[in-house]
Amino acid sequence: GAGVSQSPRYKVAKRGQDVALRCDPISGHVSLFWYQQALGQGPEFLTYFQNEAQLDKSGLPSDRFFAERPEGSVSTLKIQRTQQEDSAVYLCASSLSTGPLNEQFFGPGTRLTVL
Amino acid sequence: AQRVTQPEKLLSVFKGAPVELKCNYSYSGSPELFWYVQYSRQRLQLLLRHISRESIKGFTADLNKGETSFHLKKPFAQEEDSAMYYCAPSAGGSYIPTFGRGTSLIVHP
């Protein structure tokens, strides 16, 4: 079946613009994760959903970042008033459930460039 | 604070040579340990996890609780092993991984 998909794959924004990044998880996967990967770094956790409930948003760097998953499937990460330091690859991952035996499946990422 | 260290940014070896990618972690409690891999132009994917005691593509990883290390090893590297490797301990109820900065492995023919 289809894996995790993300759109757009590339996004260029002017500083101060709002952006919305979409993630389509694998059908039936309960858990959904967002990560931010800066150039030359590993992915850093942003937020986590179990179904529609956002159980952990401790990694969101500021209140300009907002994520939702209203129907427990597709998720959107919104960044308001983008800044240059927001430039990164944003990864989405989903898993059937949580726990150490549940593999996270990653999407291809959205590369955001803020000018 | 949770911390994971991959001291080598780049590891370059010849085909057939042994390879060891180092990972040290600082975590409260007993985290679960994972290695993720990203091949060129492919997605990040799970390589192996300590809890399964598995060997994937000839790679193994031994947990040393005393040294808090989880080094990834392969006795004979292949060209197709060239990739970016991330060590990722995780803990807590949701087992969200904390990724290291990654080690780029290049295997020369």
Coordinates of C-alpha atoms in Angstrom, one line a residue:
Chain A
G1 CA 0.0 0.0 0.0
A2 CA 0.9 3.7 -0.2
G3 CA 3.4 5.0 2.4
V4 CA 3.3 8.3 4.2
S5 CA 2.9 11.2 1.9
Q6 CA 3.7 14.9 2.4
S7 CA 2.9 18.0 0.5
P8 CA 4.2 20.2 -0.8
R9 CA 7.6 18.6 -1.2
Y10 CA 9.2 22.0 -1.5
K11 CA 8.0 25.3 -0.2
V12 CA 9.7 28.7 -0.5
A13 CA 8.2 31.4 1.7
K14 CA 9.1 35.1 2.3
R15 CA 9.8 36.0 5.8
G16 CA 6.6 36.8 7.6
Q17 CA 4.4 34.5 5.5
D18 CA 2.3 31.7 6.9
V19 CA 2.7 28.2 5.6
A20 CA 0.8 25.0 5.9
L21 CA 2.4 21.6 5.5
R22 CA 0.3 18.5 5.0
C23 CA 0.9 14.9 6.0
D24 CA -1.1 11.9 4.9
P25 CA -0.2 8.9 7.2
I26 CA -0.6 5.3 6.3
S27 CA -4.2 4.3 6.6
G28 CA -5.1 2.9 10.0
H29 CA -2.0 4.3 11.7
V30 CA -3.0 5.7 15.1
S31 CA 0.1 7.6 15.9
L32 CA 1.5 10.5 13.9
F33 CA 4.7 12.5 14.6
W34 CA 6.2 15.7 13.2
Y35 CA 9.9 16.3 13.2
Q36 CA 12.1 19.3 12.1
Q37 CA 15.5 18.5 10.5
A38 CA 17.9 21.4 10.1
L39 CA 20.8 21.0 7.6
G40 CA 23.4 18.7 9.0
Q41 CA 21.4 17.6 12.0
G42 CA 19.2 14.7 12.9
P43 CA 15.5 15.1 13.1
E44 CA 14.1 16.9 16.1
F45 CA 10.8 16.0 17.6
L46 CA 8.0 18.6 17.3
T47 CA 4.7 17.1 18.2
Y48 CA 2.8 13.8 18.4
F49 CA -0.8 12.7 17.9
Q50 CA -2.7 9.6 18.9
N51 CA -5.7 9.7 16.7
E52 CA -7.0 13.3 16.9
A53 CA -5.5 14.0 20.3
Q54 CA -2.3 15.9 20.4
L55 CA -0.6 14.2 23.3
D56 CA 2.8 15.9 23.2
K57 CA 3.7 19.3 21.7
S58 CA 6.8 19.9 23.8
G59 CA 9.0 20.1 20.8
L60 CA 7.2 23.0 19.1
P61 CA 9.8 25.8 19.1
S62 CA 7.4 28.7 19.5
D63 CA 3.8 29.6 19.5
R64 CA 4.1 30.3 15.8
F65 CA 4.0 26.6 15.3
F66 CA 0.6 24.8 15.4
A67 CA -0.4 21.3 14.4
E68 CA -3.7 19.6 14.1
R69 CA -5.2 16.3 13.1
P70 CA -8.9 16.9 13.4
E71 CA -10.2 13.6 12.2
G72 CA -7.4 11.4 13.3
S73 CA -6.0 10.9 9.8
V74 CA -4.5 13.8 7.8
S75 CA -2.4 16.3 9.8
T76 CA -1.4 19.8 9.1
L77 CA 1.6 21.7 10.5
K78 CA 1.1 25.4 10.3
I79 CA 3.9 27.9 10.8
Q80 CA 2.8 31.5 11.2
R81 CA 5.0 34.6 10.4
T82 CA 7.8 32.4 9.1
Q83 CA 11.4 33.3 10.1
Q84 CA 14.7 32.4 8.4
E85 CA 15.5 30.0 11.2
D86 CA 12.4 28.0 10.3
S87 CA 14.1 26.8 7.1
A88 CA 14.4 23.0 7.4
V89 CA 13.0 19.8 6.3
Y90 CA 9.8 18.9 8.1
L91 CA 9.3 15.2 8.4
C92 CA 6.1 13.4 9.2
A93 CA 6.0 9.8 10.5
S94 CA 3.2 7.4 11.4
S95 CA 3.0 4.2 13.3
L96 CA 0.3 1.6 13.9
S97 CA 0.5 2.3 17.6
T98 CA 3.0 3.4 20.2
G99 CA 5.6 1.3 22.0
P100 CA 9.1 0.1 21.2
L101 CA 8.0 -2.6 18.8
N102 CA 5.9 -0.2 16.6
E103 CA 8.0 1.0 13.7
Q104 CA 7.6 4.6 12.6
F105 CA 7.2 5.0 8.8
F106 CA 8.5 8.3 7.5
G107 CA 7.3 10.5 4.7
P108 CA 9.7 12.1 2.2
G109 CA 9.6 15.4 4.0
T110 CA 8.8 19.0 3.0
R111 CA 11.8 21.2 2.5
L112 CA 10.9 24.7 3.7
T113 CA 13.1 27.7 2.6
V114 CA 12.3 31.0 4.2
L115 CA 13.9 34.0 2.3
Chain B
A1 CA 18.6 16.1 29.9
Q2 CA 18.4 13.4 27.2
R3 CA 21.3 13.5 24.9
V4 CA 22.7 11.2 22.2
T5 CA 26.2 11.6 20.7
Q6 CA 27.4 10.3 17.4
P7 CA 31.0 11.5 17.5
E8 CA 31.8 10.8 13.8
K9 CA 30.2 13.0 11.3
L10 CA 31.8 11.0 8.5
L11 CA 33.2 7.5 8.3
S12 CA 34.9 6.3 5.2
V13 CA 36.0 2.7 4.6
F14 CA 36.8 0.3 1.8
K15 CA 34.5 -2.5 0.7
G16 CA 35.1 -5.6 2.9
A17 CA 36.5 -3.6 5.8
P18 CA 34.8 -3.8 9.2
V19 CA 32.7 -0.8 10.2
E20 CA 31.6 0.5 13.6
L21 CA 29.4 3.6 14.0
K22 CA 29.6 4.9 17.5
C23 CA 26.7 6.1 19.6
N24 CA 26.7 7.2 23.2
Y25 CA 23.6 8.3 25.1
S26 CA 22.7 10.1 28.3
Y27 CA 19.2 9.2 29.4
S28 CA 17.3 8.9 32.6
G29 CA 15.9 5.4 33.1
S30 CA 16.4 2.6 30.6
P31 CA 15.7 3.8 27.1
E32 CA 15.0 1.6 24.1
L33 CA 17.6 1.9 21.5
F34 CA 17.2 2.2 17.7
W35 CA 19.3 2.8 14.6
Y36 CA 17.7 4.5 11.6
V37 CA 19.2 4.7 8.1
Q38 CA 18.7 7.0 5.2
Y39 CA 20.0 5.9 1.8
S40 CA 20.6 8.5 -0.9
R41 CA 17.3 9.9 -2.2
Q42 CA 15.3 7.6 0.1
R43 CA 13.2 8.1 3.2
L44 CA 14.4 7.7 6.7
Q45 CA 13.7 4.2 7.9
L46 CA 14.3 1.9 10.8
L47 CA 17.3 -0.3 10.6
L48 CA 17.2 -2.2 13.8
R49 CA 16.1 -2.0 17.4
H50 CA 17.7 -3.4 20.5
I51 CA 14.6 -4.9 21.9
S52 CA 14.4 -7.3 18.9
R53 CA 18.0 -8.5 19.2
E54 CA 18.0 -8.5 15.4
S55 CA 20.7 -8.5 12.7
I56 CA 19.6 -6.5 9.6
K57 CA 21.7 -6.5 6.4
G58 CA 24.6 -7.9 8.4
F59 CA 24.4 -5.0 11.0
T60 CA 24.2 -5.6 14.7
A61 CA 24.2 -3.3 17.7
D62 CA 25.3 -4.1 21.2
L63 CA 24.0 -2.3 24.1
N64 CA 26.6 -1.5 26.8
K65 CA 24.7 -0.1 29.8
G66 CA 27.9 0.5 31.7
E67 CA 29.3 2.7 29.0
T68 CA 25.8 3.8 27.8
S69 CA 26.7 3.0 24.3
F70 CA 24.9 1.3 21.4
H71 CA 27.5 1.1 18.6
L72 CA 26.4 -0.3 15.2
K73 CA 28.7 -2.8 13.7
K74 CA 29.2 -4.8 10.5
P75 CA 32.1 -7.1 9.9
F76 CA 32.4 -6.6 6.1
A77 CA 31.1 -3.4 4.7
Q78 CA 29.4 -3.3 1.2
E79 CA 29.1 -0.4 -1.2
E80 CA 25.3 -0.4 -0.7
D81 CA 25.8 0.3 3.0
S82 CA 26.7 3.9 2.1
A83 CA 24.1 6.0 3.8
M84 CA 23.4 8.3 6.7
Y85 CA 22.9 6.5 10.0
Y86 CA 21.2 7.9 13.0
C87 CA 21.2 6.5 16.5
A88 CA 17.9 7.1 18.3
P89 CA 17.3 6.2 21.9
S90 CA 13.7 6.7 23.1
A91 CA 11.8 6.5 26.3
G92 CA 8.6 7.5 27.9
G93 CA 5.2 6.1 27.2
S94 CA 5.1 7.1 23.6
Y95 CA 8.7 6.0 22.8
I96 CA 9.5 9.1 20.8
P97 CA 13.1 8.8 19.5
T98 CA 15.7 11.4 20.1
F99 CA 18.0 11.4 17.0
G100 CA 21.7 11.9 17.0
R101 CA 23.2 14.2 14.4
G102 CA 24.0 11.2 12.2
T103 CA 27.1 9.6 10.8
S104 CA 27.6 9.5 7.0
L105 CA 29.1 6.2 6.0
I106 CA 30.8 6.0 2.7
V107 CA 32.0 2.6 1.5
H108 CA 34.5 2.8 -1.4
P109 CA 34.8 0.0 -4.0

